[in-house]
Coordinates of C-alpha atoms and ligand atoms in Angstrom, one line a residue:
M244 CA 49.9 133.6 72.2
I245 CA 51.1 134.8 75.6
N246 CA 53.4 137.9 75.0
F247 CA 56.4 138.1 77.5
T248 CA 58.5 140.4 75.1
V249 CA 59.6 144.0 76.1
G250 CA 57.4 145.6 73.3
P251 CA 54.7 145.7 72.0
V252 CA 53.3 144.3 74.9
Q253 CA 49.9 143.1 75.8
S254 CA 47.3 145.7 76.3
S255 CA 44.2 145.8 78.7
D256 CA 40.7 145.1 77.3
S257 CA 39.8 148.6 77.8
V258 CA 42.9 150.0 75.8
R259 CA 42.0 147.4 73.1
A260 CA 38.3 148.4 73.0
M261 CA 39.5 152.0 72.5
G262 CA 41.7 150.6 69.5
A263 CA 38.5 149.0 67.8
E264 CA 36.7 152.4 67.6
Q265 CA 36.7 154.8 64.5
V266 CA 39.5 157.2 64.7
P267 CA 37.9 160.6 64.9
Y268 CA 38.6 163.9 63.3
F269 CA 41.2 165.7 65.8
R270 CA 41.3 169.4 65.3
T271 CA 38.6 169.8 67.9
S272 CA 38.4 171.0 71.6
E273 CA 37.5 167.4 72.6
F274 CA 40.8 165.9 71.1
S275 CA 42.7 168.8 72.9
E276 CA 41.2 167.8 76.2
V277 CA 42.5 164.2 75.6
M278 CA 46.0 165.7 74.9
F279 CA 45.8 167.9 78.0
E280 CA 44.7 165.2 80.2
N281 CA 47.6 163.0 79.0
E282 CA 50.0 165.8 79.7
R283 CA 48.6 166.2 83.1
L284 CA 48.9 162.5 83.9
V285 CA 52.4 161.9 82.5
K286 CA 53.9 164.8 84.4
K287 CA 52.3 163.6 87.5
F288 CA 53.5 159.9 87.0
A289 CA 57.1 161.2 86.1
K290 CA 57.2 163.7 89.1
A291 CA 58.0 166.4 86.6
P292 CA 59.2 169.8 88.1
D293 CA 56.8 172.7 88.0
G294 CA 56.7 174.6 84.5
S295 CA 57.6 171.3 82.5
K296 CA 56.0 170.5 79.2
V297 CA 55.1 167.3 77.5
V298 CA 55.2 166.6 73.9
F299 CA 53.7 163.7 72.1
I300 CA 55.6 162.6 68.8
T301 CA 54.3 160.1 66.3
G302 CA 57.3 157.8 66.0
S303 CA 58.5 154.9 68.2
G304 CA 60.8 155.7 71.2
S305 CA 63.9 156.1 69.0
A306 CA 62.2 159.2 67.4
G307 CA 62.0 160.6 70.9
M308 CA 65.8 159.9 71.4
E309 CA 66.7 161.8 68.3
T310 CA 64.2 164.7 68.8
S311 CA 65.8 165.2 72.2
V312 CA 69.4 165.3 70.8
M313 CA 68.5 167.6 68.0
N314 CA 66.6 170.3 70.0
T315 CA 68.7 170.4 73.2
L316 CA 72.1 169.7 72.5
N317 CA 74.6 171.6 70.1
P318 CA 78.3 171.3 68.8
Q319 CA 79.3 173.8 71.9
D320 CA 78.2 171.0 74.3
K321 CA 80.5 168.4 75.8
A322 CA 78.4 165.4 76.4
L323 CA 79.0 162.2 78.5
V324 CA 77.1 159.1 77.4
V325 CA 76.5 155.7 79.2
N326 CA 77.1 152.9 76.6
G327 CA 76.2 149.5 78.2
G328 CA 74.2 148.0 75.4
S329 CA 72.4 148.7 72.0
F330 CA 70.3 151.6 73.4
G331 CA 73.3 153.4 74.9
Q332 CA 75.0 152.7 71.4
R333 CA 72.0 154.3 69.6
F334 CA 72.6 157.7 71.7
V335 CA 76.5 157.3 70.8
E336 CA 75.5 157.2 66.9
L337 CA 72.9 160.1 67.4
L338 CA 75.6 162.4 69.1
R339 CA 78.1 161.5 66.4
L340 CA 75.4 162.1 63.3
H341 CA 74.4 165.5 64.8
K342 CA 78.0 166.5 65.5
I343 CA 77.7 166.9 69.3
P344 CA 81.2 166.3 71.0
Y345 CA 81.2 163.4 73.4
T346 CA 82.7 160.9 75.6
E347 CA 81.6 157.3 76.0
I348 CA 81.3 155.5 79.2
R349 CA 81.5 152.0 77.9
L350 CA 80.3 149.1 80.2
K351 CA 80.5 145.3 79.6
P352 CA 77.1 143.6 79.2
G353 CA 75.2 143.1 82.4
K354 CA 77.6 145.3 84.4
A355 CA 76.2 148.1 86.6
L356 CA 77.7 151.7 86.4
R357 CA 79.8 152.5 89.5
A358 CA 81.3 155.7 91.0
E359 CA 84.6 154.7 89.6
H360 CA 83.2 154.9 86.2
L361 CA 82.2 158.7 86.7
A362 CA 85.3 159.8 88.8
P363 CA 87.5 160.5 85.7
Y364 CA 84.9 163.0 84.4
E365 CA 84.4 165.1 87.4
G366 CA 85.1 168.8 87.0
K367 CA 86.3 168.2 83.4
G368 CA 83.9 170.8 81.7
Y369 CA 81.3 168.4 80.6
T370 CA 77.8 170.0 80.0
A371 CA 75.3 167.2 79.4
F372 CA 74.8 163.6 80.4
L373 CA 72.8 161.0 78.4
V374 CA 71.7 157.7 80.0
N375 CA 69.3 155.1 79.1
K376 CA 68.0 154.3 82.8
H377 CA 67.2 150.9 82.0
E378 CA 69.3 149.3 79.2
T379 CA 66.9 146.9 78.0
S380 CA 69.2 145.1 75.8
T381 CA 71.0 143.5 78.7
G382 CA 68.3 144.3 81.5
V383 CA 70.8 146.6 83.4
H384 CA 69.1 149.2 85.5
Y385 CA 71.4 152.1 86.3
D386 CA 71.8 153.8 89.6
M387 CA 70.1 157.3 89.0
D388 CA 70.7 158.5 92.5
L389 CA 74.6 157.9 91.8
I390 CA 74.3 159.6 88.3
S391 CA 72.1 162.5 89.5
G392 CA 74.6 163.3 92.3
F393 CA 77.5 163.5 89.6
C394 CA 75.2 165.6 87.2
K395 CA 74.2 168.1 90.1
R396 CA 77.8 168.5 91.1
N397 CA 78.8 169.2 87.5
S398 CA 75.8 171.2 86.6
L399 CA 75.2 168.8 83.6
F400 CA 71.9 169.0 81.4
V401 CA 70.4 165.5 81.7
I402 CA 68.7 163.5 79.1
V403 CA 67.1 160.2 80.6
D404 CA 65.7 157.5 78.2
C405 CA 63.0 155.9 80.3
V406 CA 61.4 154.1 77.4
S407 CA 61.4 150.7 79.1
T408 CA 61.5 151.8 82.7
F409 CA 58.7 154.6 82.9
L410 CA 55.8 153.1 85.1
A411 CA 57.9 149.9 85.8
D412 CA 60.5 151.5 88.2
P413 CA 60.5 154.5 90.5
F414 CA 61.4 157.8 88.6
D415 CA 61.4 161.4 90.2
M416 CA 62.4 163.5 87.6
R417 CA 62.3 166.7 90.1
E418 CA 64.5 165.0 92.7
L419 CA 67.0 163.6 90.0
A420 CA 67.2 167.1 88.5
A421 CA 66.5 165.4 85.0
D422 CA 65.8 167.8 82.1
V423 CA 64.5 165.4 79.5
M424 CA 62.5 162.2 80.0
I425 CA 61.7 160.1 77.1
T426 CA 59.2 157.2 76.9
G427 CA 57.3 155.3 74.2
S428 CA 53.8 153.9 73.9
Q429 CA 54.6 150.2 73.7
K430 CA 56.5 149.3 76.8
A431 CA 54.9 149.8 80.1
L432 CA 52.4 152.2 78.7
A433 CA 51.2 149.0 77.1
C434 CA 49.7 150.5 74.0
P435 CA 50.5 149.9 70.3
P436 CA 53.9 151.2 69.0
G437 CA 53.9 154.6 67.4
V438 CA 54.1 157.3 69.9
S439 CA 56.9 158.8 71.9
V440 CA 56.5 161.0 74.9
L441 CA 59.0 163.7 76.0
V442 CA 58.9 165.5 79.3
L443 CA 60.6 168.7 79.2
S444 CA 62.0 170.6 82.3
P445 CA 62.0 174.4 82.2
K446 CA 65.8 174.1 81.7
A447 CA 65.0 172.0 78.7
L448 CA 62.4 174.3 77.2
G449 CA 65.1 177.1 77.6
R450 CA 67.6 175.2 75.5
V451 CA 64.8 174.1 72.9
N452 CA 64.0 177.9 72.5
E453 CA 67.7 178.8 71.8
A454 CA 68.3 175.7 69.4
S455 CA 68.1 175.9 65.6
C456 CA 66.6 172.5 64.8
V457 CA 67.3 171.6 61.2
C458 CA 64.4 169.3 60.7
Q459 CA 60.7 170.6 60.6
Y460 CA 59.0 167.5 61.4
F461 CA 60.8 167.0 64.8
D462 CA 61.1 170.6 65.6
L463 CA 60.1 171.0 69.3
K464 CA 59.6 174.7 69.0
I465 CA 56.6 174.2 66.5
A466 CA 55.4 171.1 68.7
L467 CA 55.2 173.1 71.7
K468 CA 53.5 175.9 70.3
N469 CA 50.8 173.6 69.1
M470 CA 50.6 172.0 72.4
E471 CA 49.6 175.2 74.0
R472 CA 46.0 174.6 72.6
G473 CA 46.4 170.6 73.0
Q474 CA 47.3 170.0 69.5
T475 CA 50.3 168.8 67.3
P476 CA 51.6 170.5 64.2
W477 CA 51.0 167.1 61.9
T478 CA 48.3 164.7 62.0
P479 CA 49.4 162.6 65.0
A480 CA 48.6 158.9 65.8
V481 CA 45.3 159.9 66.9
G482 CA 44.0 156.6 67.9
I483 CA 47.1 155.5 69.9
L484 CA 46.8 159.0 71.8
R485 CA 43.3 157.9 72.8
Q486 CA 44.6 154.6 73.7
I487 CA 47.4 156.2 76.0
N488 CA 44.5 158.3 77.4
V489 CA 42.6 155.2 78.5
R490 CA 45.8 153.7 79.7
L491 CA 46.8 156.6 82.0
K492 CA 43.3 157.0 83.5
E493 CA 43.2 153.3 84.2
I494 CA 46.5 153.4 86.1
E495 CA 45.2 156.6 88.1
D496 CA 41.9 154.8 88.9
N497 CA 43.8 151.7 90.0
G498 CA 45.9 153.8 92.5
G499 CA 48.4 155.6 90.6
V500 CA 51.9 155.2 89.6
E501 CA 53.3 153.7 92.8
K502 CA 50.5 151.0 92.5
E503 CA 51.4 150.2 88.9
I504 CA 55.3 150.0 89.9
A505 CA 54.4 147.6 92.6
R506 CA 52.3 145.4 90.4
I507 CA 54.9 145.1 87.9
G508 CA 57.6 144.6 90.5
G509 CA 55.4 141.9 92.1
L510 CA 55.2 140.0 88.9
A511 CA 59.0 140.3 88.2
A512 CA 59.7 138.9 91.7
Y513 CA 57.3 136.0 91.4
F514 CA 58.9 134.8 88.0
R515 CA 62.6 135.1 89.6
E516 CA 61.4 133.0 92.3
K517 CA 59.8 130.3 90.1
I518 CA 62.7 129.9 87.9
K519 CA 65.0 128.8 90.7
G520 CA 66.2 125.0 89.9
L521 CA 66.2 125.9 86.0
P522 CA 69.4 125.8 84.0
F523 CA 69.1 129.8 83.6
E524 CA 71.6 132.5 85.1
I525 CA 70.2 136.0 85.7
V526 CA 73.0 137.8 83.8
S527 CA 72.4 141.5 84.9
E528 CA 74.1 143.2 88.2
S529 CA 71.2 145.4 88.6
L530 CA 67.8 144.5 87.6
S531 CA 64.8 146.6 86.5
N532 CA 61.1 145.5 87.3
A533 CA 60.7 145.5 83.5
V534 CA 62.7 142.3 82.4
T535 CA 64.6 139.5 83.5
P536 CA 67.7 138.7 81.3
L537 CA 68.6 135.0 81.2
H538 CA 71.6 133.0 80.0
P539 CA 70.6 129.4 79.4
V540 CA 73.5 127.3 80.5
T541 CA 72.9 124.3 78.4
V542 CA 71.4 125.7 75.0
S543 CA 71.3 128.4 72.5
A544 CA 69.0 131.4 73.7
Y545 CA 67.7 132.0 70.3
D546 CA 66.8 128.3 70.2
I547 CA 64.6 128.8 73.3
F548 CA 62.8 131.8 71.7
L549 CA 62.0 129.6 68.6
R550 CA 60.9 126.5 70.4
M551 CA 58.8 128.7 72.8
K552 CA 57.1 130.3 69.9
D553 CA 56.4 127.3 67.6
E554 CA 55.6 124.6 70.1
Y555 CA 54.2 126.4 73.3
G556 CA 52.4 129.6 71.8
I557 CA 54.5 131.9 74.1
W558 CA 56.8 134.7 72.9
V559 CA 59.8 135.5 75.0
C560 CA 62.1 138.1 73.9
P561 CA 65.1 137.2 71.8
N562 CA 68.3 139.3 71.8
G563 CA 70.2 140.4 68.7
G564 CA 73.9 140.7 67.5
E565 CA 76.6 138.9 69.6
M566 CA 74.0 138.2 72.6
K567 CA 71.7 136.2 70.2
D568 CA 72.7 132.8 71.4
L569 CA 73.7 133.9 74.9
I570 CA 70.7 135.8 76.4
F571 CA 67.0 135.8 76.1
R572 CA 64.7 138.0 78.0
V573 CA 61.4 137.8 79.9
G574 CA 59.3 140.8 80.2
H575 CA 56.9 141.8 83.0
L576 CA 55.4 144.8 81.2
G577 CA 51.7 145.0 79.9
D578 CA 48.6 142.9 80.7
L579 CA 50.0 139.7 82.3
T580 CA 49.1 137.9 85.5
K581 CA 50.7 135.3 87.8
E582 CA 48.7 132.5 85.9
D583 CA 50.5 133.8 82.7
Y584 CA 54.0 133.2 84.5
D585 CA 52.8 129.8 85.8
K586 CA 52.4 128.8 82.3
L587 CA 55.5 130.0 81.2
V588 CA 57.5 128.3 83.9
A589 CA 55.4 125.1 83.1
A590 CA 56.6 125.4 79.6
F591 CA 60.3 125.6 80.7
R592 CA 59.8 122.6 82.9
D593 CA 58.4 120.6 80.0
M594 CA 61.4 121.5 77.8
Q595 CA 63.7 120.5 80.7
K596 CA 61.9 117.1 81.0
K597 CA 62.1 116.6 77.3
G598 CA 65.7 117.2 77.5
F599 CA 65.6 120.7 75.3
I600 CA 67.1 122.7 78.1
Ligands
PLP707 C1 62.4 150.1 73.2 C2 63.4 151.1 73.7 C3 63.8 152.3 72.9 C4 62.8 152.7 71.7 O1 63.0 151.8 70.7 P1 61.9 151.8 69.6 O2 62.0 150.5 68.9 O3 62.3 152.9 68.8 O4 60.6 152.0 70.2 C5 64.6 153.2 73.4 N1 65.3 153.0 74.5 C6 65.1 151.8 75.3 C7 65.9 151.8 76.5 C8 64.3 150.9 75.0 O5 63.8 149.9 75.7

């Protein structure tokens, strides 16, 4: 199979080789060094402000989203949240569950966020802003300069879900004045699923210290205390953390985060050029390098997913819910090459020849 989904994605040979090793005992200085190196490289790649800290949580990206809400927001906050698809909806449900007052900015699928969406909330006493920088469900990549300008003017605390865009599109936490950055192990980090990564600015650390988190496992005060010695309070996904270490060093050795972003961007551009003439429409107004969301004009998107899987040995990424038959996505994350895209496009052309699309 060739995997063009948005996660889990294909891992490099070195990441897979690490996955084949025995999982070591971890209350050791050697494992602490791995954790410190992971922290250092994540902060570097996220361009985190001085004094930021990183926490590695065992759980998928959604665990990172919930941990952020539970540890940095409270019922005295007034939050604005962008809801342009299923990941925006997840933030909305978390805010409701944890009783954080909020207002939702709802966007139709595929639509970009514009200044007029934010203007009504200027100077209205909001304290926090939550956004999925890349709404992976619809493939819309939001304008972070626009959001950051609004948040700076209004002194908002900013939580950014970068799960599918970290390492795939530019992100400068310091310049954007973002306070929490969330990512996960199985998207552009291209490791197995199971670890969520949080980068916390000094302002976020202040909020964590004042919060009373009513959950032991995801209490960031406990996690941060342990991370001072490169450890976690509970047994973490040791094997995945070691694979993350291999992967971060691999990116660093290959020229750093800018090189990796350019590599993924190059694959996305190559694919988008090659599908010209096929009966697909790109449905997002503002694309990320991570994913190309496609609407097949002639058939059900889900049927394309099934036929690709069963007849061509290729996974494209289906959509759920109302978009199931309308949109499928082609990812550009993980260990993929131009030759892989040539095979994918050849499969689409073969389908076209046979009259399936
Ligand atoms: C994948 C993803 C998540 C996390 O999903 P999990 O299934 O919990 O890993 C969160 N936000 C965005 C934007 C994502 O793409």
